[in-house]
XYZ file of C-alpha atoms in Angstrom:
557
model
C 129.160 90.900 118.114
C 126.677 90.295 115.301
C 124.298 93.208 114.920
C 120.642 92.184 114.776
C 118.203 95.035 115.524
C 115.295 93.991 117.693
C 112.532 96.220 116.386
C 108.913 95.609 117.197
C 108.099 96.563 113.600
C 110.007 93.584 112.178
C 108.386 90.223 111.652
C 110.300 87.442 109.949
C 107.255 85.708 108.519
C 106.857 86.012 104.771
C 104.015 84.502 102.788
C 103.609 83.986 99.055
C 100.386 83.460 97.157
C 100.212 82.983 93.393
C 97.480 84.673 91.401
C 96.330 84.400 87.830
C 93.789 87.197 88.305
C 94.923 90.409 89.974
C 92.581 92.932 91.577
C 93.367 96.629 91.602
C 91.662 99.002 94.004
C 90.697 102.563 93.156
C 89.406 105.249 95.486
C 87.090 106.858 92.931
C 85.707 103.636 91.461
C 84.710 100.192 92.573
C 87.296 97.419 92.321
C 87.911 96.223 88.796
C 89.457 93.098 87.391
C 92.254 92.793 84.899
C 93.329 89.573 83.266
C 97.113 89.315 83.332
C 99.529 86.422 83.093
C 100.196 84.450 86.254
C 103.234 86.688 86.731
C 103.056 89.934 84.680
C 106.269 91.530 83.475
C 107.112 94.740 85.330
C 109.257 97.479 83.787
C 110.381 100.267 86.126
C 111.831 103.469 84.693
C 113.461 105.452 87.480
C 114.942 108.857 86.780
C 117.027 111.067 89.024
C 116.256 114.281 90.806
C 113.000 115.658 89.434
C 109.892 117.014 91.061
C 106.692 116.625 88.973
C 108.356 118.612 86.164
C 106.305 116.870 83.454
C 103.728 118.287 81.098
C 101.062 115.913 82.363
C 101.484 117.407 85.847
C 100.786 120.873 84.456
C 104.353 122.085 84.044
C 104.175 124.901 81.460
C 107.538 124.339 79.734
C 108.331 120.642 80.219
C 108.855 118.737 76.973
C 107.934 115.207 78.017
C 105.601 113.801 75.351
C 106.251 110.095 75.982
C 105.805 110.240 79.736
C 102.757 112.461 79.265
C 101.324 109.763 77.001
C 102.168 107.074 79.552
C 100.218 108.977 82.212
C 97.327 109.709 79.842
C 97.016 105.967 79.215
C 97.618 104.984 82.838
C 97.397 106.355 86.380
C 99.000 109.615 87.486
C 99.722 109.781 91.227
C 99.700 113.296 92.673
C 100.653 112.585 96.289
C 103.681 110.295 96.065
C 106.545 111.278 98.354
C 110.129 110.228 98.829
C 110.915 109.677 102.502
C 113.970 111.911 102.120
C 115.040 114.331 99.414
C 118.324 112.721 98.424
C 119.540 109.624 96.593
C 121.045 106.989 98.877
C 118.597 107.042 101.827
C 115.714 107.265 99.366
C 116.959 104.228 97.467
C 117.337 102.347 100.745
C 113.589 102.705 101.272
C 112.880 101.754 97.645
C 114.802 98.472 97.913
C 113.637 97.439 101.417
C 110.192 98.969 101.971
C 111.458 100.332 105.295
C 112.090 103.831 106.615
C 115.789 104.748 106.307
C 115.547 106.278 109.772
C 114.516 102.877 111.166
C 117.396 100.852 109.742
C 120.354 103.221 110.100
C 120.311 104.202 106.420
C 119.415 107.838 107.018
C 122.709 109.610 106.252
C 123.834 110.824 102.830
C 125.862 108.709 102.204
C 127.688 106.079 104.232
C 128.777 103.600 101.545
C 130.625 104.069 98.277
C 132.509 101.635 96.050
C 135.347 104.179 96.302
C 135.878 102.998 99.879
C 138.316 105.133 101.916
C 138.811 107.424 98.897
C 135.197 108.649 99.072
C 135.518 112.332 99.962
C 131.972 113.532 100.688
C 131.926 112.404 104.314
C 133.137 113.925 107.616
C 136.790 113.313 108.439
C 135.977 111.444 111.657
C 133.798 108.826 109.921
C 134.965 106.150 107.513
C 132.636 104.608 104.968
C 130.564 101.627 106.091
C 127.652 99.518 104.932
C 124.261 99.427 106.607
C 123.498 95.941 107.935
C 119.859 95.136 107.342
C 117.973 93.536 110.238
C 117.903 89.744 110.270
C 115.374 88.486 107.742
C 115.201 91.757 105.798
C 116.219 91.441 102.160
C 116.118 93.415 98.953
C 112.519 92.918 97.835
C 113.699 91.556 94.498
C 114.718 88.331 96.245
C 111.027 87.608 96.807
C 110.401 88.157 93.099
C 113.285 85.846 92.181
C 111.945 83.165 94.520
C 108.689 83.262 92.561
C 110.362 82.854 89.186
C 111.034 86.433 88.087
C 114.166 87.319 86.149
C 115.300 90.518 87.876
C 117.642 93.063 86.310
C 118.991 96.438 87.397
C 120.632 98.897 85.009
C 122.573 100.180 86.752
C 122.569 102.504 89.795
C 122.134 100.872 93.196
C 123.222 103.288 95.985
C 121.337 101.391 98.691
C 123.703 102.336 101.572
C 125.161 98.835 101.257
C 126.788 96.963 98.394
C 124.247 95.455 96.034
C 123.830 91.851 97.232
C 124.760 89.094 94.811
C 121.345 87.552 95.484
C 119.311 90.682 94.679
C 119.526 90.540 90.898
C 119.959 88.095 88.052
C 121.813 90.891 86.291
C 123.126 94.103 87.815
C 125.152 96.535 85.715
C 125.328 98.625 82.572
C 124.453 95.670 80.320
C 121.634 94.283 82.476
C 118.437 93.842 80.463
C 115.234 91.817 80.516
C 116.047 90.747 76.952
C 118.703 88.410 78.390
C 116.212 86.361 80.409
C 115.562 82.670 79.704
C 112.620 82.078 77.407
C 109.265 82.095 79.158
C 110.447 83.810 82.358
C 108.577 86.905 83.556
C 110.847 89.872 84.165
C 111.180 92.647 86.686
C 113.570 95.239 85.277
C 114.661 98.637 86.566
C 116.398 101.157 84.336
C 117.873 104.161 86.162
C 118.153 107.246 83.944
C 120.999 109.495 85.087
C 120.694 112.391 82.657
C 118.379 114.390 84.953
C 120.751 114.103 87.948
C 121.888 117.237 89.787
C 125.446 116.846 88.463
C 124.210 117.046 84.884
C 123.131 120.652 85.409
C 126.797 121.615 85.308
C 128.104 118.650 83.298
C 125.696 119.387 80.401
C 125.593 123.143 80.910
C 127.365 123.925 77.636
C 125.146 121.732 75.451
C 122.425 123.242 73.228
C 119.230 123.927 75.148
C 115.837 122.603 74.113
C 114.034 124.994 76.472
C 114.229 128.791 76.254
C 115.709 130.261 79.483
C 113.422 133.289 79.112
C 110.359 131.040 79.374
C 111.231 128.849 82.357
C 109.290 129.344 85.609
C 111.449 130.767 88.398
C 110.235 129.807 91.898
C 109.965 132.765 94.286
C 112.835 131.465 96.439
C 115.242 131.950 93.484
C 116.368 135.345 92.166
C 115.321 136.050 88.582
C 118.808 136.100 87.122
C 120.308 134.971 83.799
C 122.562 132.358 85.426
C 119.663 130.937 87.445
C 117.449 130.869 84.355
C 120.151 129.106 82.360
C 120.553 126.341 84.945
C 116.786 125.876 85.165
C 116.692 125.613 81.365
C 119.488 123.022 81.485
C 117.404 121.054 83.979
C 114.389 121.096 81.651
C 116.570 120.170 78.669
C 117.932 117.218 80.623
C 114.382 116.166 81.493
C 113.519 116.287 77.789
C 116.430 113.949 77.039
C 115.323 111.700 79.901
C 111.878 111.480 78.289
C 113.505 110.386 75.019
C 115.429 107.671 76.868
C 112.236 106.487 78.559
C 110.563 106.342 75.152
C 113.271 103.987 73.871
C 112.843 101.659 76.848
C 109.085 101.454 76.322
C 109.595 100.900 72.588
C 111.787 97.868 73.314
C 108.906 96.237 75.179
C 106.498 97.145 72.393
C 108.802 95.788 69.678
C 109.080 92.503 71.577
C 105.284 92.171 71.570
C 105.122 92.291 75.368
C 103.048 95.399 76.090
C 99.918 93.321 76.686
C 101.660 91.446 79.521
C 103.754 94.250 81.043
C 103.064 96.811 83.763
C 105.166 99.986 83.422
C 106.061 102.177 86.404
C 107.808 105.549 86.242
C 109.116 107.655 89.124
C 111.938 109.940 90.218
C 114.122 108.932 93.163
C 113.285 112.217 94.968
C 112.474 115.833 94.178
C 114.262 118.408 92.043
C 118.025 118.856 91.519
C 118.368 122.552 92.312
C 119.193 124.344 95.586
C 116.371 124.206 98.130
C 115.054 121.191 96.235
C 117.514 118.323 96.416
C 118.339 117.351 100.037
C 115.302 119.246 101.340
C 112.473 117.500 103.165
C 110.033 120.123 101.951
C 107.678 119.628 99.008
C 110.389 120.600 96.532
C 112.619 117.752 97.718
C 110.112 114.982 98.402
C 107.087 115.261 96.076
C 107.770 113.170 92.965
C 106.047 112.130 89.743
C 104.737 108.570 89.845
C 102.948 106.865 86.951
C 101.611 103.320 86.611
C 100.598 101.998 83.187
C 98.541 98.834 82.809
C 97.980 96.842 79.608
C 94.823 97.234 77.541
C 93.833 100.657 78.837
C 93.016 99.515 82.375
C 92.350 102.606 84.581
C 93.266 104.767 81.595
C 93.663 108.460 82.352
C 92.918 108.236 86.075
C 94.417 110.589 88.643
C 95.127 108.979 92.014
C 95.240 111.405 94.932
C 95.832 108.924 97.761
C 98.825 109.588 100.011
C 101.750 107.239 99.440
C 105.498 107.203 99.963
C 108.505 105.205 98.843
C 108.233 102.692 101.672
C 104.992 101.631 99.962
C 106.579 100.948 96.574
C 108.255 97.548 97.230
C 105.084 96.166 98.817
C 103.087 97.439 95.848
C 105.399 95.858 93.275
C 105.182 92.516 95.074
C 101.408 92.904 95.240
C 101.237 93.595 91.497
C 103.131 90.349 90.957
C 100.614 88.483 93.111
C 103.126 88.051 95.941
C 102.193 88.825 99.528
C 104.553 91.473 100.946
C 106.584 90.418 104.002
C 105.204 91.692 107.280
C 108.431 93.455 108.245
C 107.905 96.072 105.545
C 106.790 99.449 106.858
C 104.980 100.220 103.615
C 101.453 99.356 102.467
C 100.623 98.095 98.986
C 98.445 100.626 97.176
C 97.791 98.524 94.053
C 97.465 94.860 93.230
C 96.194 91.749 94.956
C 97.306 92.829 98.435
C 96.321 96.496 98.209
C 95.482 98.086 101.574
C 93.423 101.075 102.623
C 95.000 104.479 101.928
C 97.282 105.977 104.524
C 96.456 109.360 106.000
C 100.044 110.520 106.511
C 103.488 110.131 104.993
C 106.676 110.489 107.009
C 110.377 110.953 106.537
C 113.570 112.443 107.838
C 117.068 113.435 106.921
C 120.433 113.589 108.634
C 123.969 114.267 107.494
C 124.199 115.565 103.940
C 127.687 114.628 102.771
C 130.029 116.458 105.162
C 127.288 118.707 106.613
C 125.571 117.609 109.834
C 121.820 118.045 110.205
C 118.704 116.247 111.413
C 115.080 116.924 110.451
C 111.881 114.919 110.317
C 108.511 115.549 108.708
C 104.936 114.386 108.464
C 102.650 115.365 105.598
C 98.921 114.869 105.181
C 96.819 115.903 102.205
C 97.148 119.588 103.106
C 99.820 120.310 105.720
C 103.497 119.612 106.377
C 104.965 119.558 109.884
C 108.770 119.640 110.294
C 110.788 118.860 113.436
C 114.268 120.445 113.530
C 116.808 118.799 115.803
C 119.361 121.542 115.068
C 116.984 124.485 115.556
C 119.661 127.180 115.418
C 120.694 126.327 111.860
C 119.501 127.981 108.672
C 118.262 125.910 105.748
C 121.296 126.529 103.539
C 124.275 124.246 104.053
C 127.522 124.681 102.070
C 127.523 121.145 100.672
C 130.755 120.856 98.679
C 129.206 118.758 95.914
C 126.420 121.265 95.278
C 128.848 124.185 95.053
C 129.760 122.941 91.567
C 126.400 124.246 90.320
C 126.687 127.740 88.775
C 123.338 128.919 90.138
C 124.312 127.931 93.692
C 127.446 130.038 93.472
C 125.433 132.864 91.927
C 122.840 132.790 94.691
C 125.585 133.065 97.301
C 127.173 135.919 95.398
C 123.890 137.838 95.246
C 123.229 137.155 98.928
C 126.615 138.538 99.937
C 125.902 141.621 97.811
C 122.538 142.040 99.595
C 120.722 141.720 96.263
C 118.178 139.074 97.277
C 114.645 139.963 98.293
C 113.037 139.013 101.591
C 111.758 135.620 100.406
C 115.058 134.686 98.757
C 117.055 135.563 101.893
C 115.070 133.087 104.013
C 117.189 130.211 102.695
C 120.401 131.825 103.911
C 119.521 133.649 107.118
C 116.277 132.539 108.781
C 116.910 130.481 111.915
C 114.626 127.476 111.538
C 113.517 126.998 115.132
C 112.392 123.685 116.595
C 109.292 123.330 114.419
C 107.902 124.438 111.082
C 104.388 124.151 109.697
C 103.126 124.865 106.196
C 99.729 124.967 104.532
C 100.894 123.419 101.271
C 97.618 123.972 99.415
C 97.765 127.718 100.056
C 101.559 127.983 100.065
C 102.974 125.350 97.677
C 106.526 126.708 97.917
C 106.393 126.552 101.735
C 107.511 130.107 102.304
C 105.316 131.055 105.285
C 106.032 129.147 108.486
C 102.725 129.024 110.390
C 104.000 127.340 113.541
C 102.917 130.272 115.741
C 99.744 131.163 113.842
C 96.768 130.944 116.232
C 94.353 129.671 113.569
C 96.439 126.556 112.881
C 97.206 125.290 116.389
C 94.714 122.416 116.193
C 96.207 121.179 112.926
C 99.728 121.604 114.299
C 98.911 119.591 117.409
C 97.453 116.764 115.324
C 100.461 116.465 113.010
C 102.918 116.891 115.870
C 101.287 113.957 117.650
C 101.366 111.835 114.484
C 105.039 112.615 113.990
C 105.878 111.632 117.551
C 103.923 108.374 117.261
C 105.805 107.506 114.061
C 109.107 108.427 115.642
C 108.476 106.260 118.694
C 107.308 103.260 116.663
C 110.047 103.134 114.050
C 113.047 105.288 114.790
C 115.161 103.685 117.489
C 118.168 103.752 115.142
C 117.584 107.354 114.102
C 118.566 108.735 117.486
C 121.915 106.950 117.698
C 124.961 109.058 116.715
C 126.400 107.942 113.398
C 129.752 106.995 114.841
C 127.943 104.558 117.172
C 125.783 103.286 114.317
C 128.926 102.464 112.376
C 130.310 100.553 115.354
C 127.103 98.510 115.542
C 127.378 97.590 111.878
C 131.182 97.232 111.822
C 132.089 95.989 115.342
C 135.718 96.680 116.242
C 136.012 98.521 112.931
C 135.613 95.302 110.947
C 132.925 94.304 108.491
C 131.134 91.142 109.525
C 131.550 88.139 107.228
C 128.919 85.596 106.232
C 129.797 82.066 107.250
C 130.834 79.801 104.393
C 127.944 77.649 103.114
C 127.797 73.909 103.667
C 126.142 71.205 101.572
C 124.030 68.129 102.043
C 123.405 65.740 99.124
C 120.393 63.436 99.227
C 119.439 61.315 96.190
C 120.745 63.873 93.715
C 119.204 66.871 95.521
C 121.710 69.341 96.939
C 120.811 71.410 100.012
C 122.871 74.496 100.888
C 122.923 76.613 104.036
C 124.946 79.204 105.906
C 125.014 79.423 109.688
C 124.812 83.224 109.524
C 121.284 84.300 110.559
C 119.461 86.058 107.749
C 121.932 85.012 105.054
C 120.860 84.181 101.516
C 122.743 81.820 99.227
C 123.909 82.482 95.672
C 125.023 79.469 93.672
C 126.340 78.499 90.257
C 126.201 75.158 88.465
C 128.970 74.208 86.075
C 127.661 71.309 84.050
C 125.830 70.286 80.927
C 122.797 72.475 80.227
C 123.744 75.154 82.779
C 125.130 78.675 82.479
C 128.267 78.518 84.646
C 128.448 82.328 84.914
C 124.957 82.918 86.307
C 124.375 83.265 90.040
C 121.052 81.752 91.066
C 119.198 82.487 94.298
C 118.982 79.364 96.433
C 115.376 78.593 97.314
C 115.395 74.926 98.287
C 117.208 71.718 97.281
C 118.725 71.775 93.791
C 118.617 68.727 91.517
C 122.109 68.070 90.134
C 123.834 65.467 88.025
C 126.858 63.494 89.122
C 129.212 65.535 86.930
C 127.839 68.959 87.945
C 130.047 71.274 89.967
C 128.245 73.659 92.318
C 129.749 76.824 93.803
C 127.914 78.635 96.627
C 128.439 81.966 98.373
C 126.692 83.226 101.507
C 125.249 86.738 101.200
C 123.744 89.209 103.649
C 123.270 92.930 103.049
C 125.958 94.870 104.901
C 128.108 91.788 105.493
C 131.107 90.748 103.445
C 130.274 87.758 101.259
C 131.495 84.389 102.459
C 134.325 82.576 100.775
C 133.131 80.366 97.950
C 132.193 76.795 98.872
C 132.524 73.964 96.337
C 130.277 70.957 96.673
C 132.923 68.584 95.303
C 135.116 69.298 98.327
C 134.247 66.868 101.111
C 135.102 69.295 103.912
C 132.192 71.524 102.796
C 129.586 68.978 103.893
C 127.755 68.956 107.198
């Protein structure tokens, strides 16, 4: 069987509208106009695993001068949320504009290039790729269709192999500098130095932040090992800021700042225990900065609620491209900006080998959490995280009964079916107010919003993972895209695959062409008699088709 989810939220219609003048909405000011090229360049700097640990967000010890400057000259978003507090599901939403819970991408993680050798997964489940619903594509394909040169350097981690059609370049050497002259670029650079693993990998390097001066959240014991790891985190963030500075300088040196929008964000919240993998504030609230050329909206703070499902639609909107209707997100900037949302949503499931399921809804003040394993505590002995010295130290202190009441919550408080937090009064979400009589009206409202979201989007979320894998990999086999066929008409070559939802990547070997570059097929291609065209059918979650060669007669319709 070929898996094609039939969700009411998916519409296959996609429209594109070019724009030489982009409009940008603002909640505190009337709409303003900004002259940009027909297609502005867009540079995205994505770091790993940080909450708003930047000086511009008020962090007292963060050493982030370049990102602070970027925010001072641009827009600082204060209510941007990941839909889940961990890498792969979060990146699934960032590449599709859809909730991971809605497309079967909600576990951490189901796909790895290591294949069967990937060890952070339950023994009864083999790795698999999420199959995106028919018509759903990496949003970069829409940019490529409109003439953008798209590069990714270099992490993908989308819950499926990075499609050949998603990027012009994808890897450690990918760079906008390699684009053909005159092409606008969309380029993502993923900075790994702030990743959770670097807390232990870089733990012996000289620190740039004094451990005695770091803030220690109340859910951590004030201990020398904990302080050291927090200082390592801040030192890594400082190095990340230096790397971001170099990326921005490359654009400046090329004379492209006046035609480039710069976006910065983290892929989810902080790297430490009770941060990464959590769906609380510490795991989902992220820094998000947008910088426009020529001081447009300079120094503004944007408080509107937004989440990662909104980011792909917003990037398309900034490029003057109408987002596809299947996206769950709403553009919050650009030509197709929509009204602010009142709530953000998300959920998590399996974390590596540990089974769990939680969902949340957050408005501007409160967070409601639904626990589907209510008898569990928040702590889970995730093997990967046990490499962090402070995690081992926290467990040691807990077993010695040397943690205070707040610090013990993580290890011993049974969560119950629901949690509710007043984040403005309790930013660390220590006090669960689910039974507090003064909050029952608020709780009822957010509970209802969560259940409406769940009913509208999350059919896939409530299917056991082993059944989800069978849907994507029927009979334990990855589906394969059908080999493309050709049709030549007066020197124009048409290419198609019979697999619904498939895209086509093609190469041209001939005079004036780069035979190593895979183009995205977007209509008949003009070729010369001596050109040789190779085509491959591509669909996210499927195995690529065998290559088809247009010189072979049996590849024609």
